[in-house]
Coordinates of C-alpha atoms and ligand atoms in Angstrom, one line a residue:
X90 CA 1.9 16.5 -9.2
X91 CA -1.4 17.2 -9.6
X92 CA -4.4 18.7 -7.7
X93 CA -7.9 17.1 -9.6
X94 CA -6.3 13.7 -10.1
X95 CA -9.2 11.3 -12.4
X96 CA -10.8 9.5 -9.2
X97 CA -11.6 5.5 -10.0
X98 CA -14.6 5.9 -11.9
X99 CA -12.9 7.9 -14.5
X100 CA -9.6 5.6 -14.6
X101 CA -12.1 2.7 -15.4
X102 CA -13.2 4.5 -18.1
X103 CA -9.6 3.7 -19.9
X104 CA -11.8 0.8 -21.3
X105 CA -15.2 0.8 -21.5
X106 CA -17.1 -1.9 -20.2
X107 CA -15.2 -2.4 -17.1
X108 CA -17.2 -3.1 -13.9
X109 CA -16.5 -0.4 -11.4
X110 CA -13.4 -1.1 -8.7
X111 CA -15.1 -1.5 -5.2
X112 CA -13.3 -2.0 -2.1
X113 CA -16.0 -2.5 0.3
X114 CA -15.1 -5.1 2.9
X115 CA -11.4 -5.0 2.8
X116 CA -10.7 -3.3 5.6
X117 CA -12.9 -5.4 7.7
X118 CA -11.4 -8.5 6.3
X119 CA -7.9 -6.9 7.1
X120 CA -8.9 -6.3 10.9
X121 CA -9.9 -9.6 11.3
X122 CA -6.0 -10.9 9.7
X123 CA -5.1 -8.2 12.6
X124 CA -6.5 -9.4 15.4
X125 CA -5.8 -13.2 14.6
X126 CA -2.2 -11.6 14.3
X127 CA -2.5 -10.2 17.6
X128 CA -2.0 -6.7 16.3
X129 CA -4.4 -3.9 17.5
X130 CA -3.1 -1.3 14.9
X131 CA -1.5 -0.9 11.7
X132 CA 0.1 1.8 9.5
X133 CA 0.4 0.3 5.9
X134 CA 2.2 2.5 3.1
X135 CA 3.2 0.3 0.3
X136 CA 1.5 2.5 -2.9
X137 CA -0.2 -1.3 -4.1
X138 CA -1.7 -2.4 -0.3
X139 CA -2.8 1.5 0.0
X140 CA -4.8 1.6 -3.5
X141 CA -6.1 -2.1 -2.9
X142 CA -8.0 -0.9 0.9
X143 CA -9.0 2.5 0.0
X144 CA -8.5 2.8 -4.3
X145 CA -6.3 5.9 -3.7
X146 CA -3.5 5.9 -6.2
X147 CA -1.6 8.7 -4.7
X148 CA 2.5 8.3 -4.2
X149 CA 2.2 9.5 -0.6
X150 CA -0.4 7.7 1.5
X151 CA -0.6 6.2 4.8
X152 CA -3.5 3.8 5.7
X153 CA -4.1 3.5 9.5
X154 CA -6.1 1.1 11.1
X155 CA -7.3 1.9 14.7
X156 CA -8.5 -1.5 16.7
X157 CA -11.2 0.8 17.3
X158 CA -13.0 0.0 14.1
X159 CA -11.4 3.4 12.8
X160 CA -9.6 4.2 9.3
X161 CA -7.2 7.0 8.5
X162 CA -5.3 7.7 5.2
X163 CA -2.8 10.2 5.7
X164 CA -1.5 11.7 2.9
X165 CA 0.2 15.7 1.8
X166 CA -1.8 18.7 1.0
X167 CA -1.0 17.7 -3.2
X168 CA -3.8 14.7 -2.8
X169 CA -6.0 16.7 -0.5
X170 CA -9.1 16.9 -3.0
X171 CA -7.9 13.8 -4.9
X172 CA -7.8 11.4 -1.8
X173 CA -11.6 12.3 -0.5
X174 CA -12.9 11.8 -4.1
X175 CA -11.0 9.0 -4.9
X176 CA -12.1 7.1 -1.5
X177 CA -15.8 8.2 -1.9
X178 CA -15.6 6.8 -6.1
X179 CA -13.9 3.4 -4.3
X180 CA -16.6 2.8 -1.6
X181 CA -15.0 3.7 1.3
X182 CA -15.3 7.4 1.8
X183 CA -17.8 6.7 4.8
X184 CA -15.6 4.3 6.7
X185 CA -11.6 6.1 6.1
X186 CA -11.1 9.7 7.4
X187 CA -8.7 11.6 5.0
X188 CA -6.1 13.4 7.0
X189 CA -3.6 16.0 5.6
X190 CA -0.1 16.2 7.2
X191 CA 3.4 16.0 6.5
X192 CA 4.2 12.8 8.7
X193 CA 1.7 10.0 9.7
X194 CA 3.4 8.9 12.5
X195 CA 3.1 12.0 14.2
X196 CA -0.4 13.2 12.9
X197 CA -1.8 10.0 14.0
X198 CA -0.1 9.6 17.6
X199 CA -2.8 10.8 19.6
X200 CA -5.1 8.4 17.9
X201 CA -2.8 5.2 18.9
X202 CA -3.8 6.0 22.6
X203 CA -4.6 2.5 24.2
X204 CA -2.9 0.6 21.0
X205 CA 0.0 -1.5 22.0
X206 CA 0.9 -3.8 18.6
X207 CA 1.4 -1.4 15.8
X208 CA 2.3 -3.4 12.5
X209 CA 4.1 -2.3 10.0
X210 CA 5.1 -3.9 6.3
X211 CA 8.4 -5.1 5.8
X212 CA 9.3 -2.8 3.4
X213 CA 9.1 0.3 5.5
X214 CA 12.6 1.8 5.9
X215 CA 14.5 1.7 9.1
X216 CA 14.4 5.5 9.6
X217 CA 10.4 5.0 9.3
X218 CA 10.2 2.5 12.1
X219 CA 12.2 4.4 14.1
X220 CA 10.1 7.7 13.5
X221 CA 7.0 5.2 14.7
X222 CA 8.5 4.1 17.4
X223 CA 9.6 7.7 18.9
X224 CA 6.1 9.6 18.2
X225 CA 4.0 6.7 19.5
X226 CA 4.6 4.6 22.8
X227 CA 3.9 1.2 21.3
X228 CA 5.7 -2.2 20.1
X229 CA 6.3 -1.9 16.2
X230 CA 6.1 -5.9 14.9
X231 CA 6.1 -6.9 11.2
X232 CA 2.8 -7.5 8.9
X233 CA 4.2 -10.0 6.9
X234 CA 2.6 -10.7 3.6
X235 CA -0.9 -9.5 6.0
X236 CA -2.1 -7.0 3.5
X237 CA -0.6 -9.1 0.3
X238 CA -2.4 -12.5 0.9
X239 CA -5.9 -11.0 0.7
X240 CA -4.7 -9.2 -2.4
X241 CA -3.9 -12.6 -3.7
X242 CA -7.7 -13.7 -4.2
X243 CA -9.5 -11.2 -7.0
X244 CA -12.7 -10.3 -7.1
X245 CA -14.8 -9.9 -10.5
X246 CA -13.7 -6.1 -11.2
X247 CA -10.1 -6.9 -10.6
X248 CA -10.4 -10.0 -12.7
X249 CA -11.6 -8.0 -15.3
X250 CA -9.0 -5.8 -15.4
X251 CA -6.5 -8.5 -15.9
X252 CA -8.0 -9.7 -18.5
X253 CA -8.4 -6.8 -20.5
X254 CA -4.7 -6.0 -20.0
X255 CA -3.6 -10.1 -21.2
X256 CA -6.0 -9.6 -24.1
X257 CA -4.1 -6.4 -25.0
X258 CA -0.9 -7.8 -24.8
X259 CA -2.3 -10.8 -27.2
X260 CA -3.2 -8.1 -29.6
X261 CA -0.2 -6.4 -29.5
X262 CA 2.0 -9.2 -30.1
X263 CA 0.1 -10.9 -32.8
X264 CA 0.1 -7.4 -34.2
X265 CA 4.0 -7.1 -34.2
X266 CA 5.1 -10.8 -35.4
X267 CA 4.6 -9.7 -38.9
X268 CA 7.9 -7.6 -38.5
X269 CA 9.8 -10.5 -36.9
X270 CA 12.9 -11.2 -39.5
X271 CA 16.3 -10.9 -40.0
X272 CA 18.0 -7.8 -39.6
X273 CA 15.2 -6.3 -37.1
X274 CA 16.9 -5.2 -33.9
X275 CA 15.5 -6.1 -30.5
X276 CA 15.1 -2.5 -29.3
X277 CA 12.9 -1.8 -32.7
X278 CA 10.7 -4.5 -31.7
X279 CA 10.5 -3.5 -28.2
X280 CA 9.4 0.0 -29.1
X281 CA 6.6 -1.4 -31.6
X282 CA 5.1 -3.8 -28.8
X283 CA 4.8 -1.0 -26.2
X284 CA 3.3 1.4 -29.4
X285 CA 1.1 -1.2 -30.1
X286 CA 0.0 -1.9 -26.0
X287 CA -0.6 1.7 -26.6
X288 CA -2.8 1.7 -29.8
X289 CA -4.9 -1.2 -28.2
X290 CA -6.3 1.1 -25.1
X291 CA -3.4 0.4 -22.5
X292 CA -1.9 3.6 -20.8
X293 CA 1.6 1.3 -20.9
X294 CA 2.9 -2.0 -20.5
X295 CA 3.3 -3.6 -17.1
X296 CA 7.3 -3.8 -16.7
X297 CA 9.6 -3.7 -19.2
X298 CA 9.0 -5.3 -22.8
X299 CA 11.5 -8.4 -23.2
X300 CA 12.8 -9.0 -26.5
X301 CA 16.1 -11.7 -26.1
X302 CA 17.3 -13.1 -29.4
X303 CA 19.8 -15.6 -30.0
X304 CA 22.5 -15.6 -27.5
X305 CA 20.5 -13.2 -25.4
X306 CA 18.0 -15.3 -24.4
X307 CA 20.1 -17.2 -22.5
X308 CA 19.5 -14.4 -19.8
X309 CA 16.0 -15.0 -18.4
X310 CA 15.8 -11.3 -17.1
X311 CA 17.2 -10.1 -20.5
X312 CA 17.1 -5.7 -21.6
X313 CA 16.8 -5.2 -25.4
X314 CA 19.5 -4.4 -27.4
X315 CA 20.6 -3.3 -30.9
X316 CA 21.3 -6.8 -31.5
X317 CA 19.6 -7.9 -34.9
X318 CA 17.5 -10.8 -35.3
X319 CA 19.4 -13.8 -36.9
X320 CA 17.9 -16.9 -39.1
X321 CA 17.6 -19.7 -36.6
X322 CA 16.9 -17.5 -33.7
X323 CA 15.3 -18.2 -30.8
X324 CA 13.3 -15.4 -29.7
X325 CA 11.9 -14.5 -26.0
X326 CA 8.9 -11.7 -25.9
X327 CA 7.9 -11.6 -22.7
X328 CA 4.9 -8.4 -22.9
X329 CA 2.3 -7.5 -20.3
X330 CA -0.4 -4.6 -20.0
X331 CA -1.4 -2.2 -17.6
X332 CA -4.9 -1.6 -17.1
X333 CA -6.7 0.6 -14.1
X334 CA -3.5 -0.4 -11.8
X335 CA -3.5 -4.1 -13.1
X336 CA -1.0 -6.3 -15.1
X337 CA -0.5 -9.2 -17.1
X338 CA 2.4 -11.4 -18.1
X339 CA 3.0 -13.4 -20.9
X340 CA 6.2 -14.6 -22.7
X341 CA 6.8 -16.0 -26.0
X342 CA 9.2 -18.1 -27.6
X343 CA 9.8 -17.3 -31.9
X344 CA 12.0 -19.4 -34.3
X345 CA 13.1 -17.1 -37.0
X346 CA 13.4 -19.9 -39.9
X347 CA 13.7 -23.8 -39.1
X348 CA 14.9 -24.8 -35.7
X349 CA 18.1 -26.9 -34.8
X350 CA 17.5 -29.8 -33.6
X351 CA 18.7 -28.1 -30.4
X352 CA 16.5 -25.8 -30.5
X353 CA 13.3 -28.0 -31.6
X354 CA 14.0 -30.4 -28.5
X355 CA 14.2 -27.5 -25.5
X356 CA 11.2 -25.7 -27.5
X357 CA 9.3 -28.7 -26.8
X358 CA 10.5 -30.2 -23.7
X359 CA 9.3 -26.0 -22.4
X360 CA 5.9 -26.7 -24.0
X361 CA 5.5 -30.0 -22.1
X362 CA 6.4 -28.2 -19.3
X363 CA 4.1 -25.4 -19.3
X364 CA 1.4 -28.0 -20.1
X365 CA 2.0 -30.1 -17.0
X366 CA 2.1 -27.2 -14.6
X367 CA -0.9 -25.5 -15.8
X368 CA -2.2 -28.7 -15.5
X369 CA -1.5 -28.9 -11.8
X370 CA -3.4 -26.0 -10.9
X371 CA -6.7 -26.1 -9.1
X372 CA -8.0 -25.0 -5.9
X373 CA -6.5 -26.8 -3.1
X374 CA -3.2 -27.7 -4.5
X375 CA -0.4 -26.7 -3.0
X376 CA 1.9 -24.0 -5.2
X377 CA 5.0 -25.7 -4.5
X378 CA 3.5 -29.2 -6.9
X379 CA 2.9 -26.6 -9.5
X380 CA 6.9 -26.3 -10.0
X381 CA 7.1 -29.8 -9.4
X382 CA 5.4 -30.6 -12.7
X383 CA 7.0 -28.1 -14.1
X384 CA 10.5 -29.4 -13.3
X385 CA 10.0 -33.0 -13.8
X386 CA 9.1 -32.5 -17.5
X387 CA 12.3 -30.7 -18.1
X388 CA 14.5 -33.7 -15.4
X389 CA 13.4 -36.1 -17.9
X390 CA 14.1 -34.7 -21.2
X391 CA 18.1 -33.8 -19.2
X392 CA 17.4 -30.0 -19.5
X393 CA 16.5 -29.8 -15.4
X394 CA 19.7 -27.6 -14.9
X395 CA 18.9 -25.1 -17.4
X396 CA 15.6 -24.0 -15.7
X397 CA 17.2 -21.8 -13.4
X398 CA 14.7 -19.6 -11.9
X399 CA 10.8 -20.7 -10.2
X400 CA 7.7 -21.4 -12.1
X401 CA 5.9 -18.1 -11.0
X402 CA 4.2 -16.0 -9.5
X403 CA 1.2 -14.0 -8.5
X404 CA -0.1 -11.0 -10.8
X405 CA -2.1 -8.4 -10.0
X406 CA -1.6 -4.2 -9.1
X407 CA 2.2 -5.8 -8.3
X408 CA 3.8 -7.7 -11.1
X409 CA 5.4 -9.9 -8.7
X410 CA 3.2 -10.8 -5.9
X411 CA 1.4 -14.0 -4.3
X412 CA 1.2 -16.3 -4.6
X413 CA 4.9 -17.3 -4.8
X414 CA 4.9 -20.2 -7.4
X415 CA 8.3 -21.6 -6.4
X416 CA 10.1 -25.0 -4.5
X417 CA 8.8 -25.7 -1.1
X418 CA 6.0 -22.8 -1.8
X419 CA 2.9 -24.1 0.9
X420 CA 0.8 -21.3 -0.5
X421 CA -2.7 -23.5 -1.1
X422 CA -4.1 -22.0 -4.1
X423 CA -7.9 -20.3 -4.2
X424 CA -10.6 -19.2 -6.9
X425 CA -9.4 -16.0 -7.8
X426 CA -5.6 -16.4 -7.5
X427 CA -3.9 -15.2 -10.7
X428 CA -0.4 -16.8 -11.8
X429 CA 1.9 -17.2 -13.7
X430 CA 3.4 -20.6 -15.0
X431 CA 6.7 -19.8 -16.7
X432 CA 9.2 -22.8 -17.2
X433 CA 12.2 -21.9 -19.3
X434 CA 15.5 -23.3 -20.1
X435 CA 18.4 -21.4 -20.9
X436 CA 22.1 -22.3 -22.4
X437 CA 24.6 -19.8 -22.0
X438 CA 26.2 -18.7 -25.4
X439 CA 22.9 -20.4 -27.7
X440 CA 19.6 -19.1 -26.6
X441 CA 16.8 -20.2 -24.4
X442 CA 13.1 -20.8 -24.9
X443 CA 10.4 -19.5 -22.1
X444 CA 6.7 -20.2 -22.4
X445 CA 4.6 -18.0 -19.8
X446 CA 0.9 -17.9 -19.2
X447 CA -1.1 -16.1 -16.8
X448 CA -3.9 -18.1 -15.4
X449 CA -6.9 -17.4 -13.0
X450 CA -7.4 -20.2 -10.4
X451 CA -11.8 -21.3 -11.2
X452 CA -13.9 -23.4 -8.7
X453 CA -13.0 -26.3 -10.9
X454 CA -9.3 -26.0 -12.2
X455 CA -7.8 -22.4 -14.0
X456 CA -8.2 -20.9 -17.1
X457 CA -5.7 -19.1 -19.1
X458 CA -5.7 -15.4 -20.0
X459 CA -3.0 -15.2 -22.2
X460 CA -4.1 -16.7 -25.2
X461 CA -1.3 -16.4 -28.3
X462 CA 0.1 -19.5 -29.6
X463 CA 3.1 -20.7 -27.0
X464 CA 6.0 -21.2 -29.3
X465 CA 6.1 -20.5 -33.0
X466 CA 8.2 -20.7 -36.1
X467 CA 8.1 -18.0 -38.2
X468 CA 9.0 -19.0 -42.1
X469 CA 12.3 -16.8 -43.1
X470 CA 10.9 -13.6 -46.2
X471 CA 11.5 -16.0 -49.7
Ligands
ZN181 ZN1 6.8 -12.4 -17.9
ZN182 ZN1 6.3 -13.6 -14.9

């Protein structure tokens, strides 16, 4: 809890350099998803959707939208000098009205007057829509993904952001393969990544540090353990930074020693992968042919089975978000999307091997952010 919150400004100030976060626009641009929706109102809480219209970063915050051309953000008396100041520092103080009550839906009923389409996110709870639905006399509908797709294309501050976080993540992992070895346990070496996210400017990483060894990284979604690092290891890192609200994502894949043959052959079959599906990605193209190159690498060299999860996925204030980078995925890709391309194979009872990079979509094609070497072998201590 915490009455004089830092507003945006100062957050920014984490690393220097960074071009202030503005959200001018966005509320505009969401009215007009609205109306094409055929929705004349909208009460949107998810935390990221809320700090990406208004930059509060509050955990209680309601952002209405009137058809009116109004703005509310409803949050408790705890934000009720960090929510004006925050809003003001993000651009928007002019255009959203801070209200302070306990419940939005009923400090903002008599506002809904005339509204008859009230969206609301998918996420909201069932006991939510229902207290909607009782204080105001209007149809609640769904604003699915509404909110999210205009989150999908980053402008220059947010890119910048990103960036900083991937290139802390780089530093951090370069500066912790030193202690990759035998006899290391997983959980050491996830405690000296997110130290060293920490000694390179980060406030934290951006999910939970993966370290998978042997065996273990057979489980794509893998938690550390006190296993200890084995010669002949394969070894998943999968790391990602936190800066100003956004992440990265990047994973790894270590040999500790010389590789089997085994282990040589889905190390480079995940490589070729990787390859072809960042090569696949450009404005324009469809998300969906992104995993198609992806998976046709690893159909030919007989390791298609083993890849048991999609290519990826949007990045931003949500570690998961669009655009989804999976089978059958329309999504058309735009400057200013930021993925993830992450083919990986996986053999239950001998390892796997995951290559991950986090690319921005350019006018041209995408550039990658994440910038370590994609697979390594690391020679055993003499
Ligand atoms: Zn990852
Ligand atoms: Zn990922």
């Amino acid at each position: 809890m915490s009455g004089l919150a830092p507003g945006p400004s100062d957050a920014a100030s984490e690393l220097k350099g960074l071009p202030p976060l503005r959200v001018e626009g966005r509320l505009r641009r969401l009215r007009d998803r609205l109306v094409a929706a055929g929705v004349d109102a909208a009460a949107i809480v998810e935390p990221a959707n809320v700090r990406w219209l208004t930059g509060f970063t509050g955990s209680n915050g309601t952002v209405v939208v009137l058809g009116c051309g109004e703005a509310l953000l409803v949050t408790d008396s705890r934000y009720a000098e960090q929510a004006p100041a925050q809003l003001a520092g993000a651009g928007c103080g002019g255009e959203v009205e801070v209200v302070v009550a306990r419940r939005a839906a009923e400090a903002v009923a008599g506002r809904l007057e005339g509204a008859t389409r009230l969206g609301l996110e998918d996420s909201v709870a069932w006991s939510e829509q229902i207290r909607w639905s009782e204080a105001v006399e209007v149809e609640t509908v769904p604003l699915t993904g509404i909110v999210e797709s205009l989150r999908a294309v980053k402008d220059s501050a947010e890119l910048a952001r990103i960036e900083a976080a991937a290139g802390i993540a780089d530093t951090a992992l370069a500066s912790v393969v030193p202690m990759l070895r035998p006899g290391i346990t997983e959980s050491h070496l996830q405690q000296a990544l997110d130290g060293a996210i920490r000694s390179a400017g980060a406030p934290g990483p951006a999910y939970d540090t993966i370290v998978a060894s042997g065996p273990n990284a057979a489980l794509p979604h893998a938690t550390p353990t006190g296993r200890r690092l084995e010669s002949g290891d394969l070894v998943i890192i999968d790391i990602g930074a936190l800066v100003d609200g956004y992440r990265s994502d990047m994973t790894r894949t270590f040999v500790l020693g010389d590789p089997s043959d085994r282990a040589a052959a889905m190390l480079e079959a995940v490589e070729r992968s990787q390859a072809a599906g960042a090569a696949a990605v450009a404005p324009g193209v469809e998300a969906g042919e992104i995993d198609k190159a992806c998976r046709a690498v690893l159909d030919d060299a007989g390791m298609g089975d083993a890849f048991v999860h999609g290519t990826g996925h949007g990045v931003g204030l949500d570690i998961h978000e669009l655009p989804r980078v999976a089978s059958g995925s329309a999504a058309t890709l735009e400057p200013g999307n930021v993925l993830t391309v992450e083919p990986g194979v996986y053999f239950p009872g001998f390892g796997g091997v995951r290559v991950e990079d986090l690319l921005v979509v350019t006018d041209s094609g995408c550039r990658p952010l994440t910038l370590h070497p994609k697979t390594s072998l690391v020679p055993l201590p003499a």
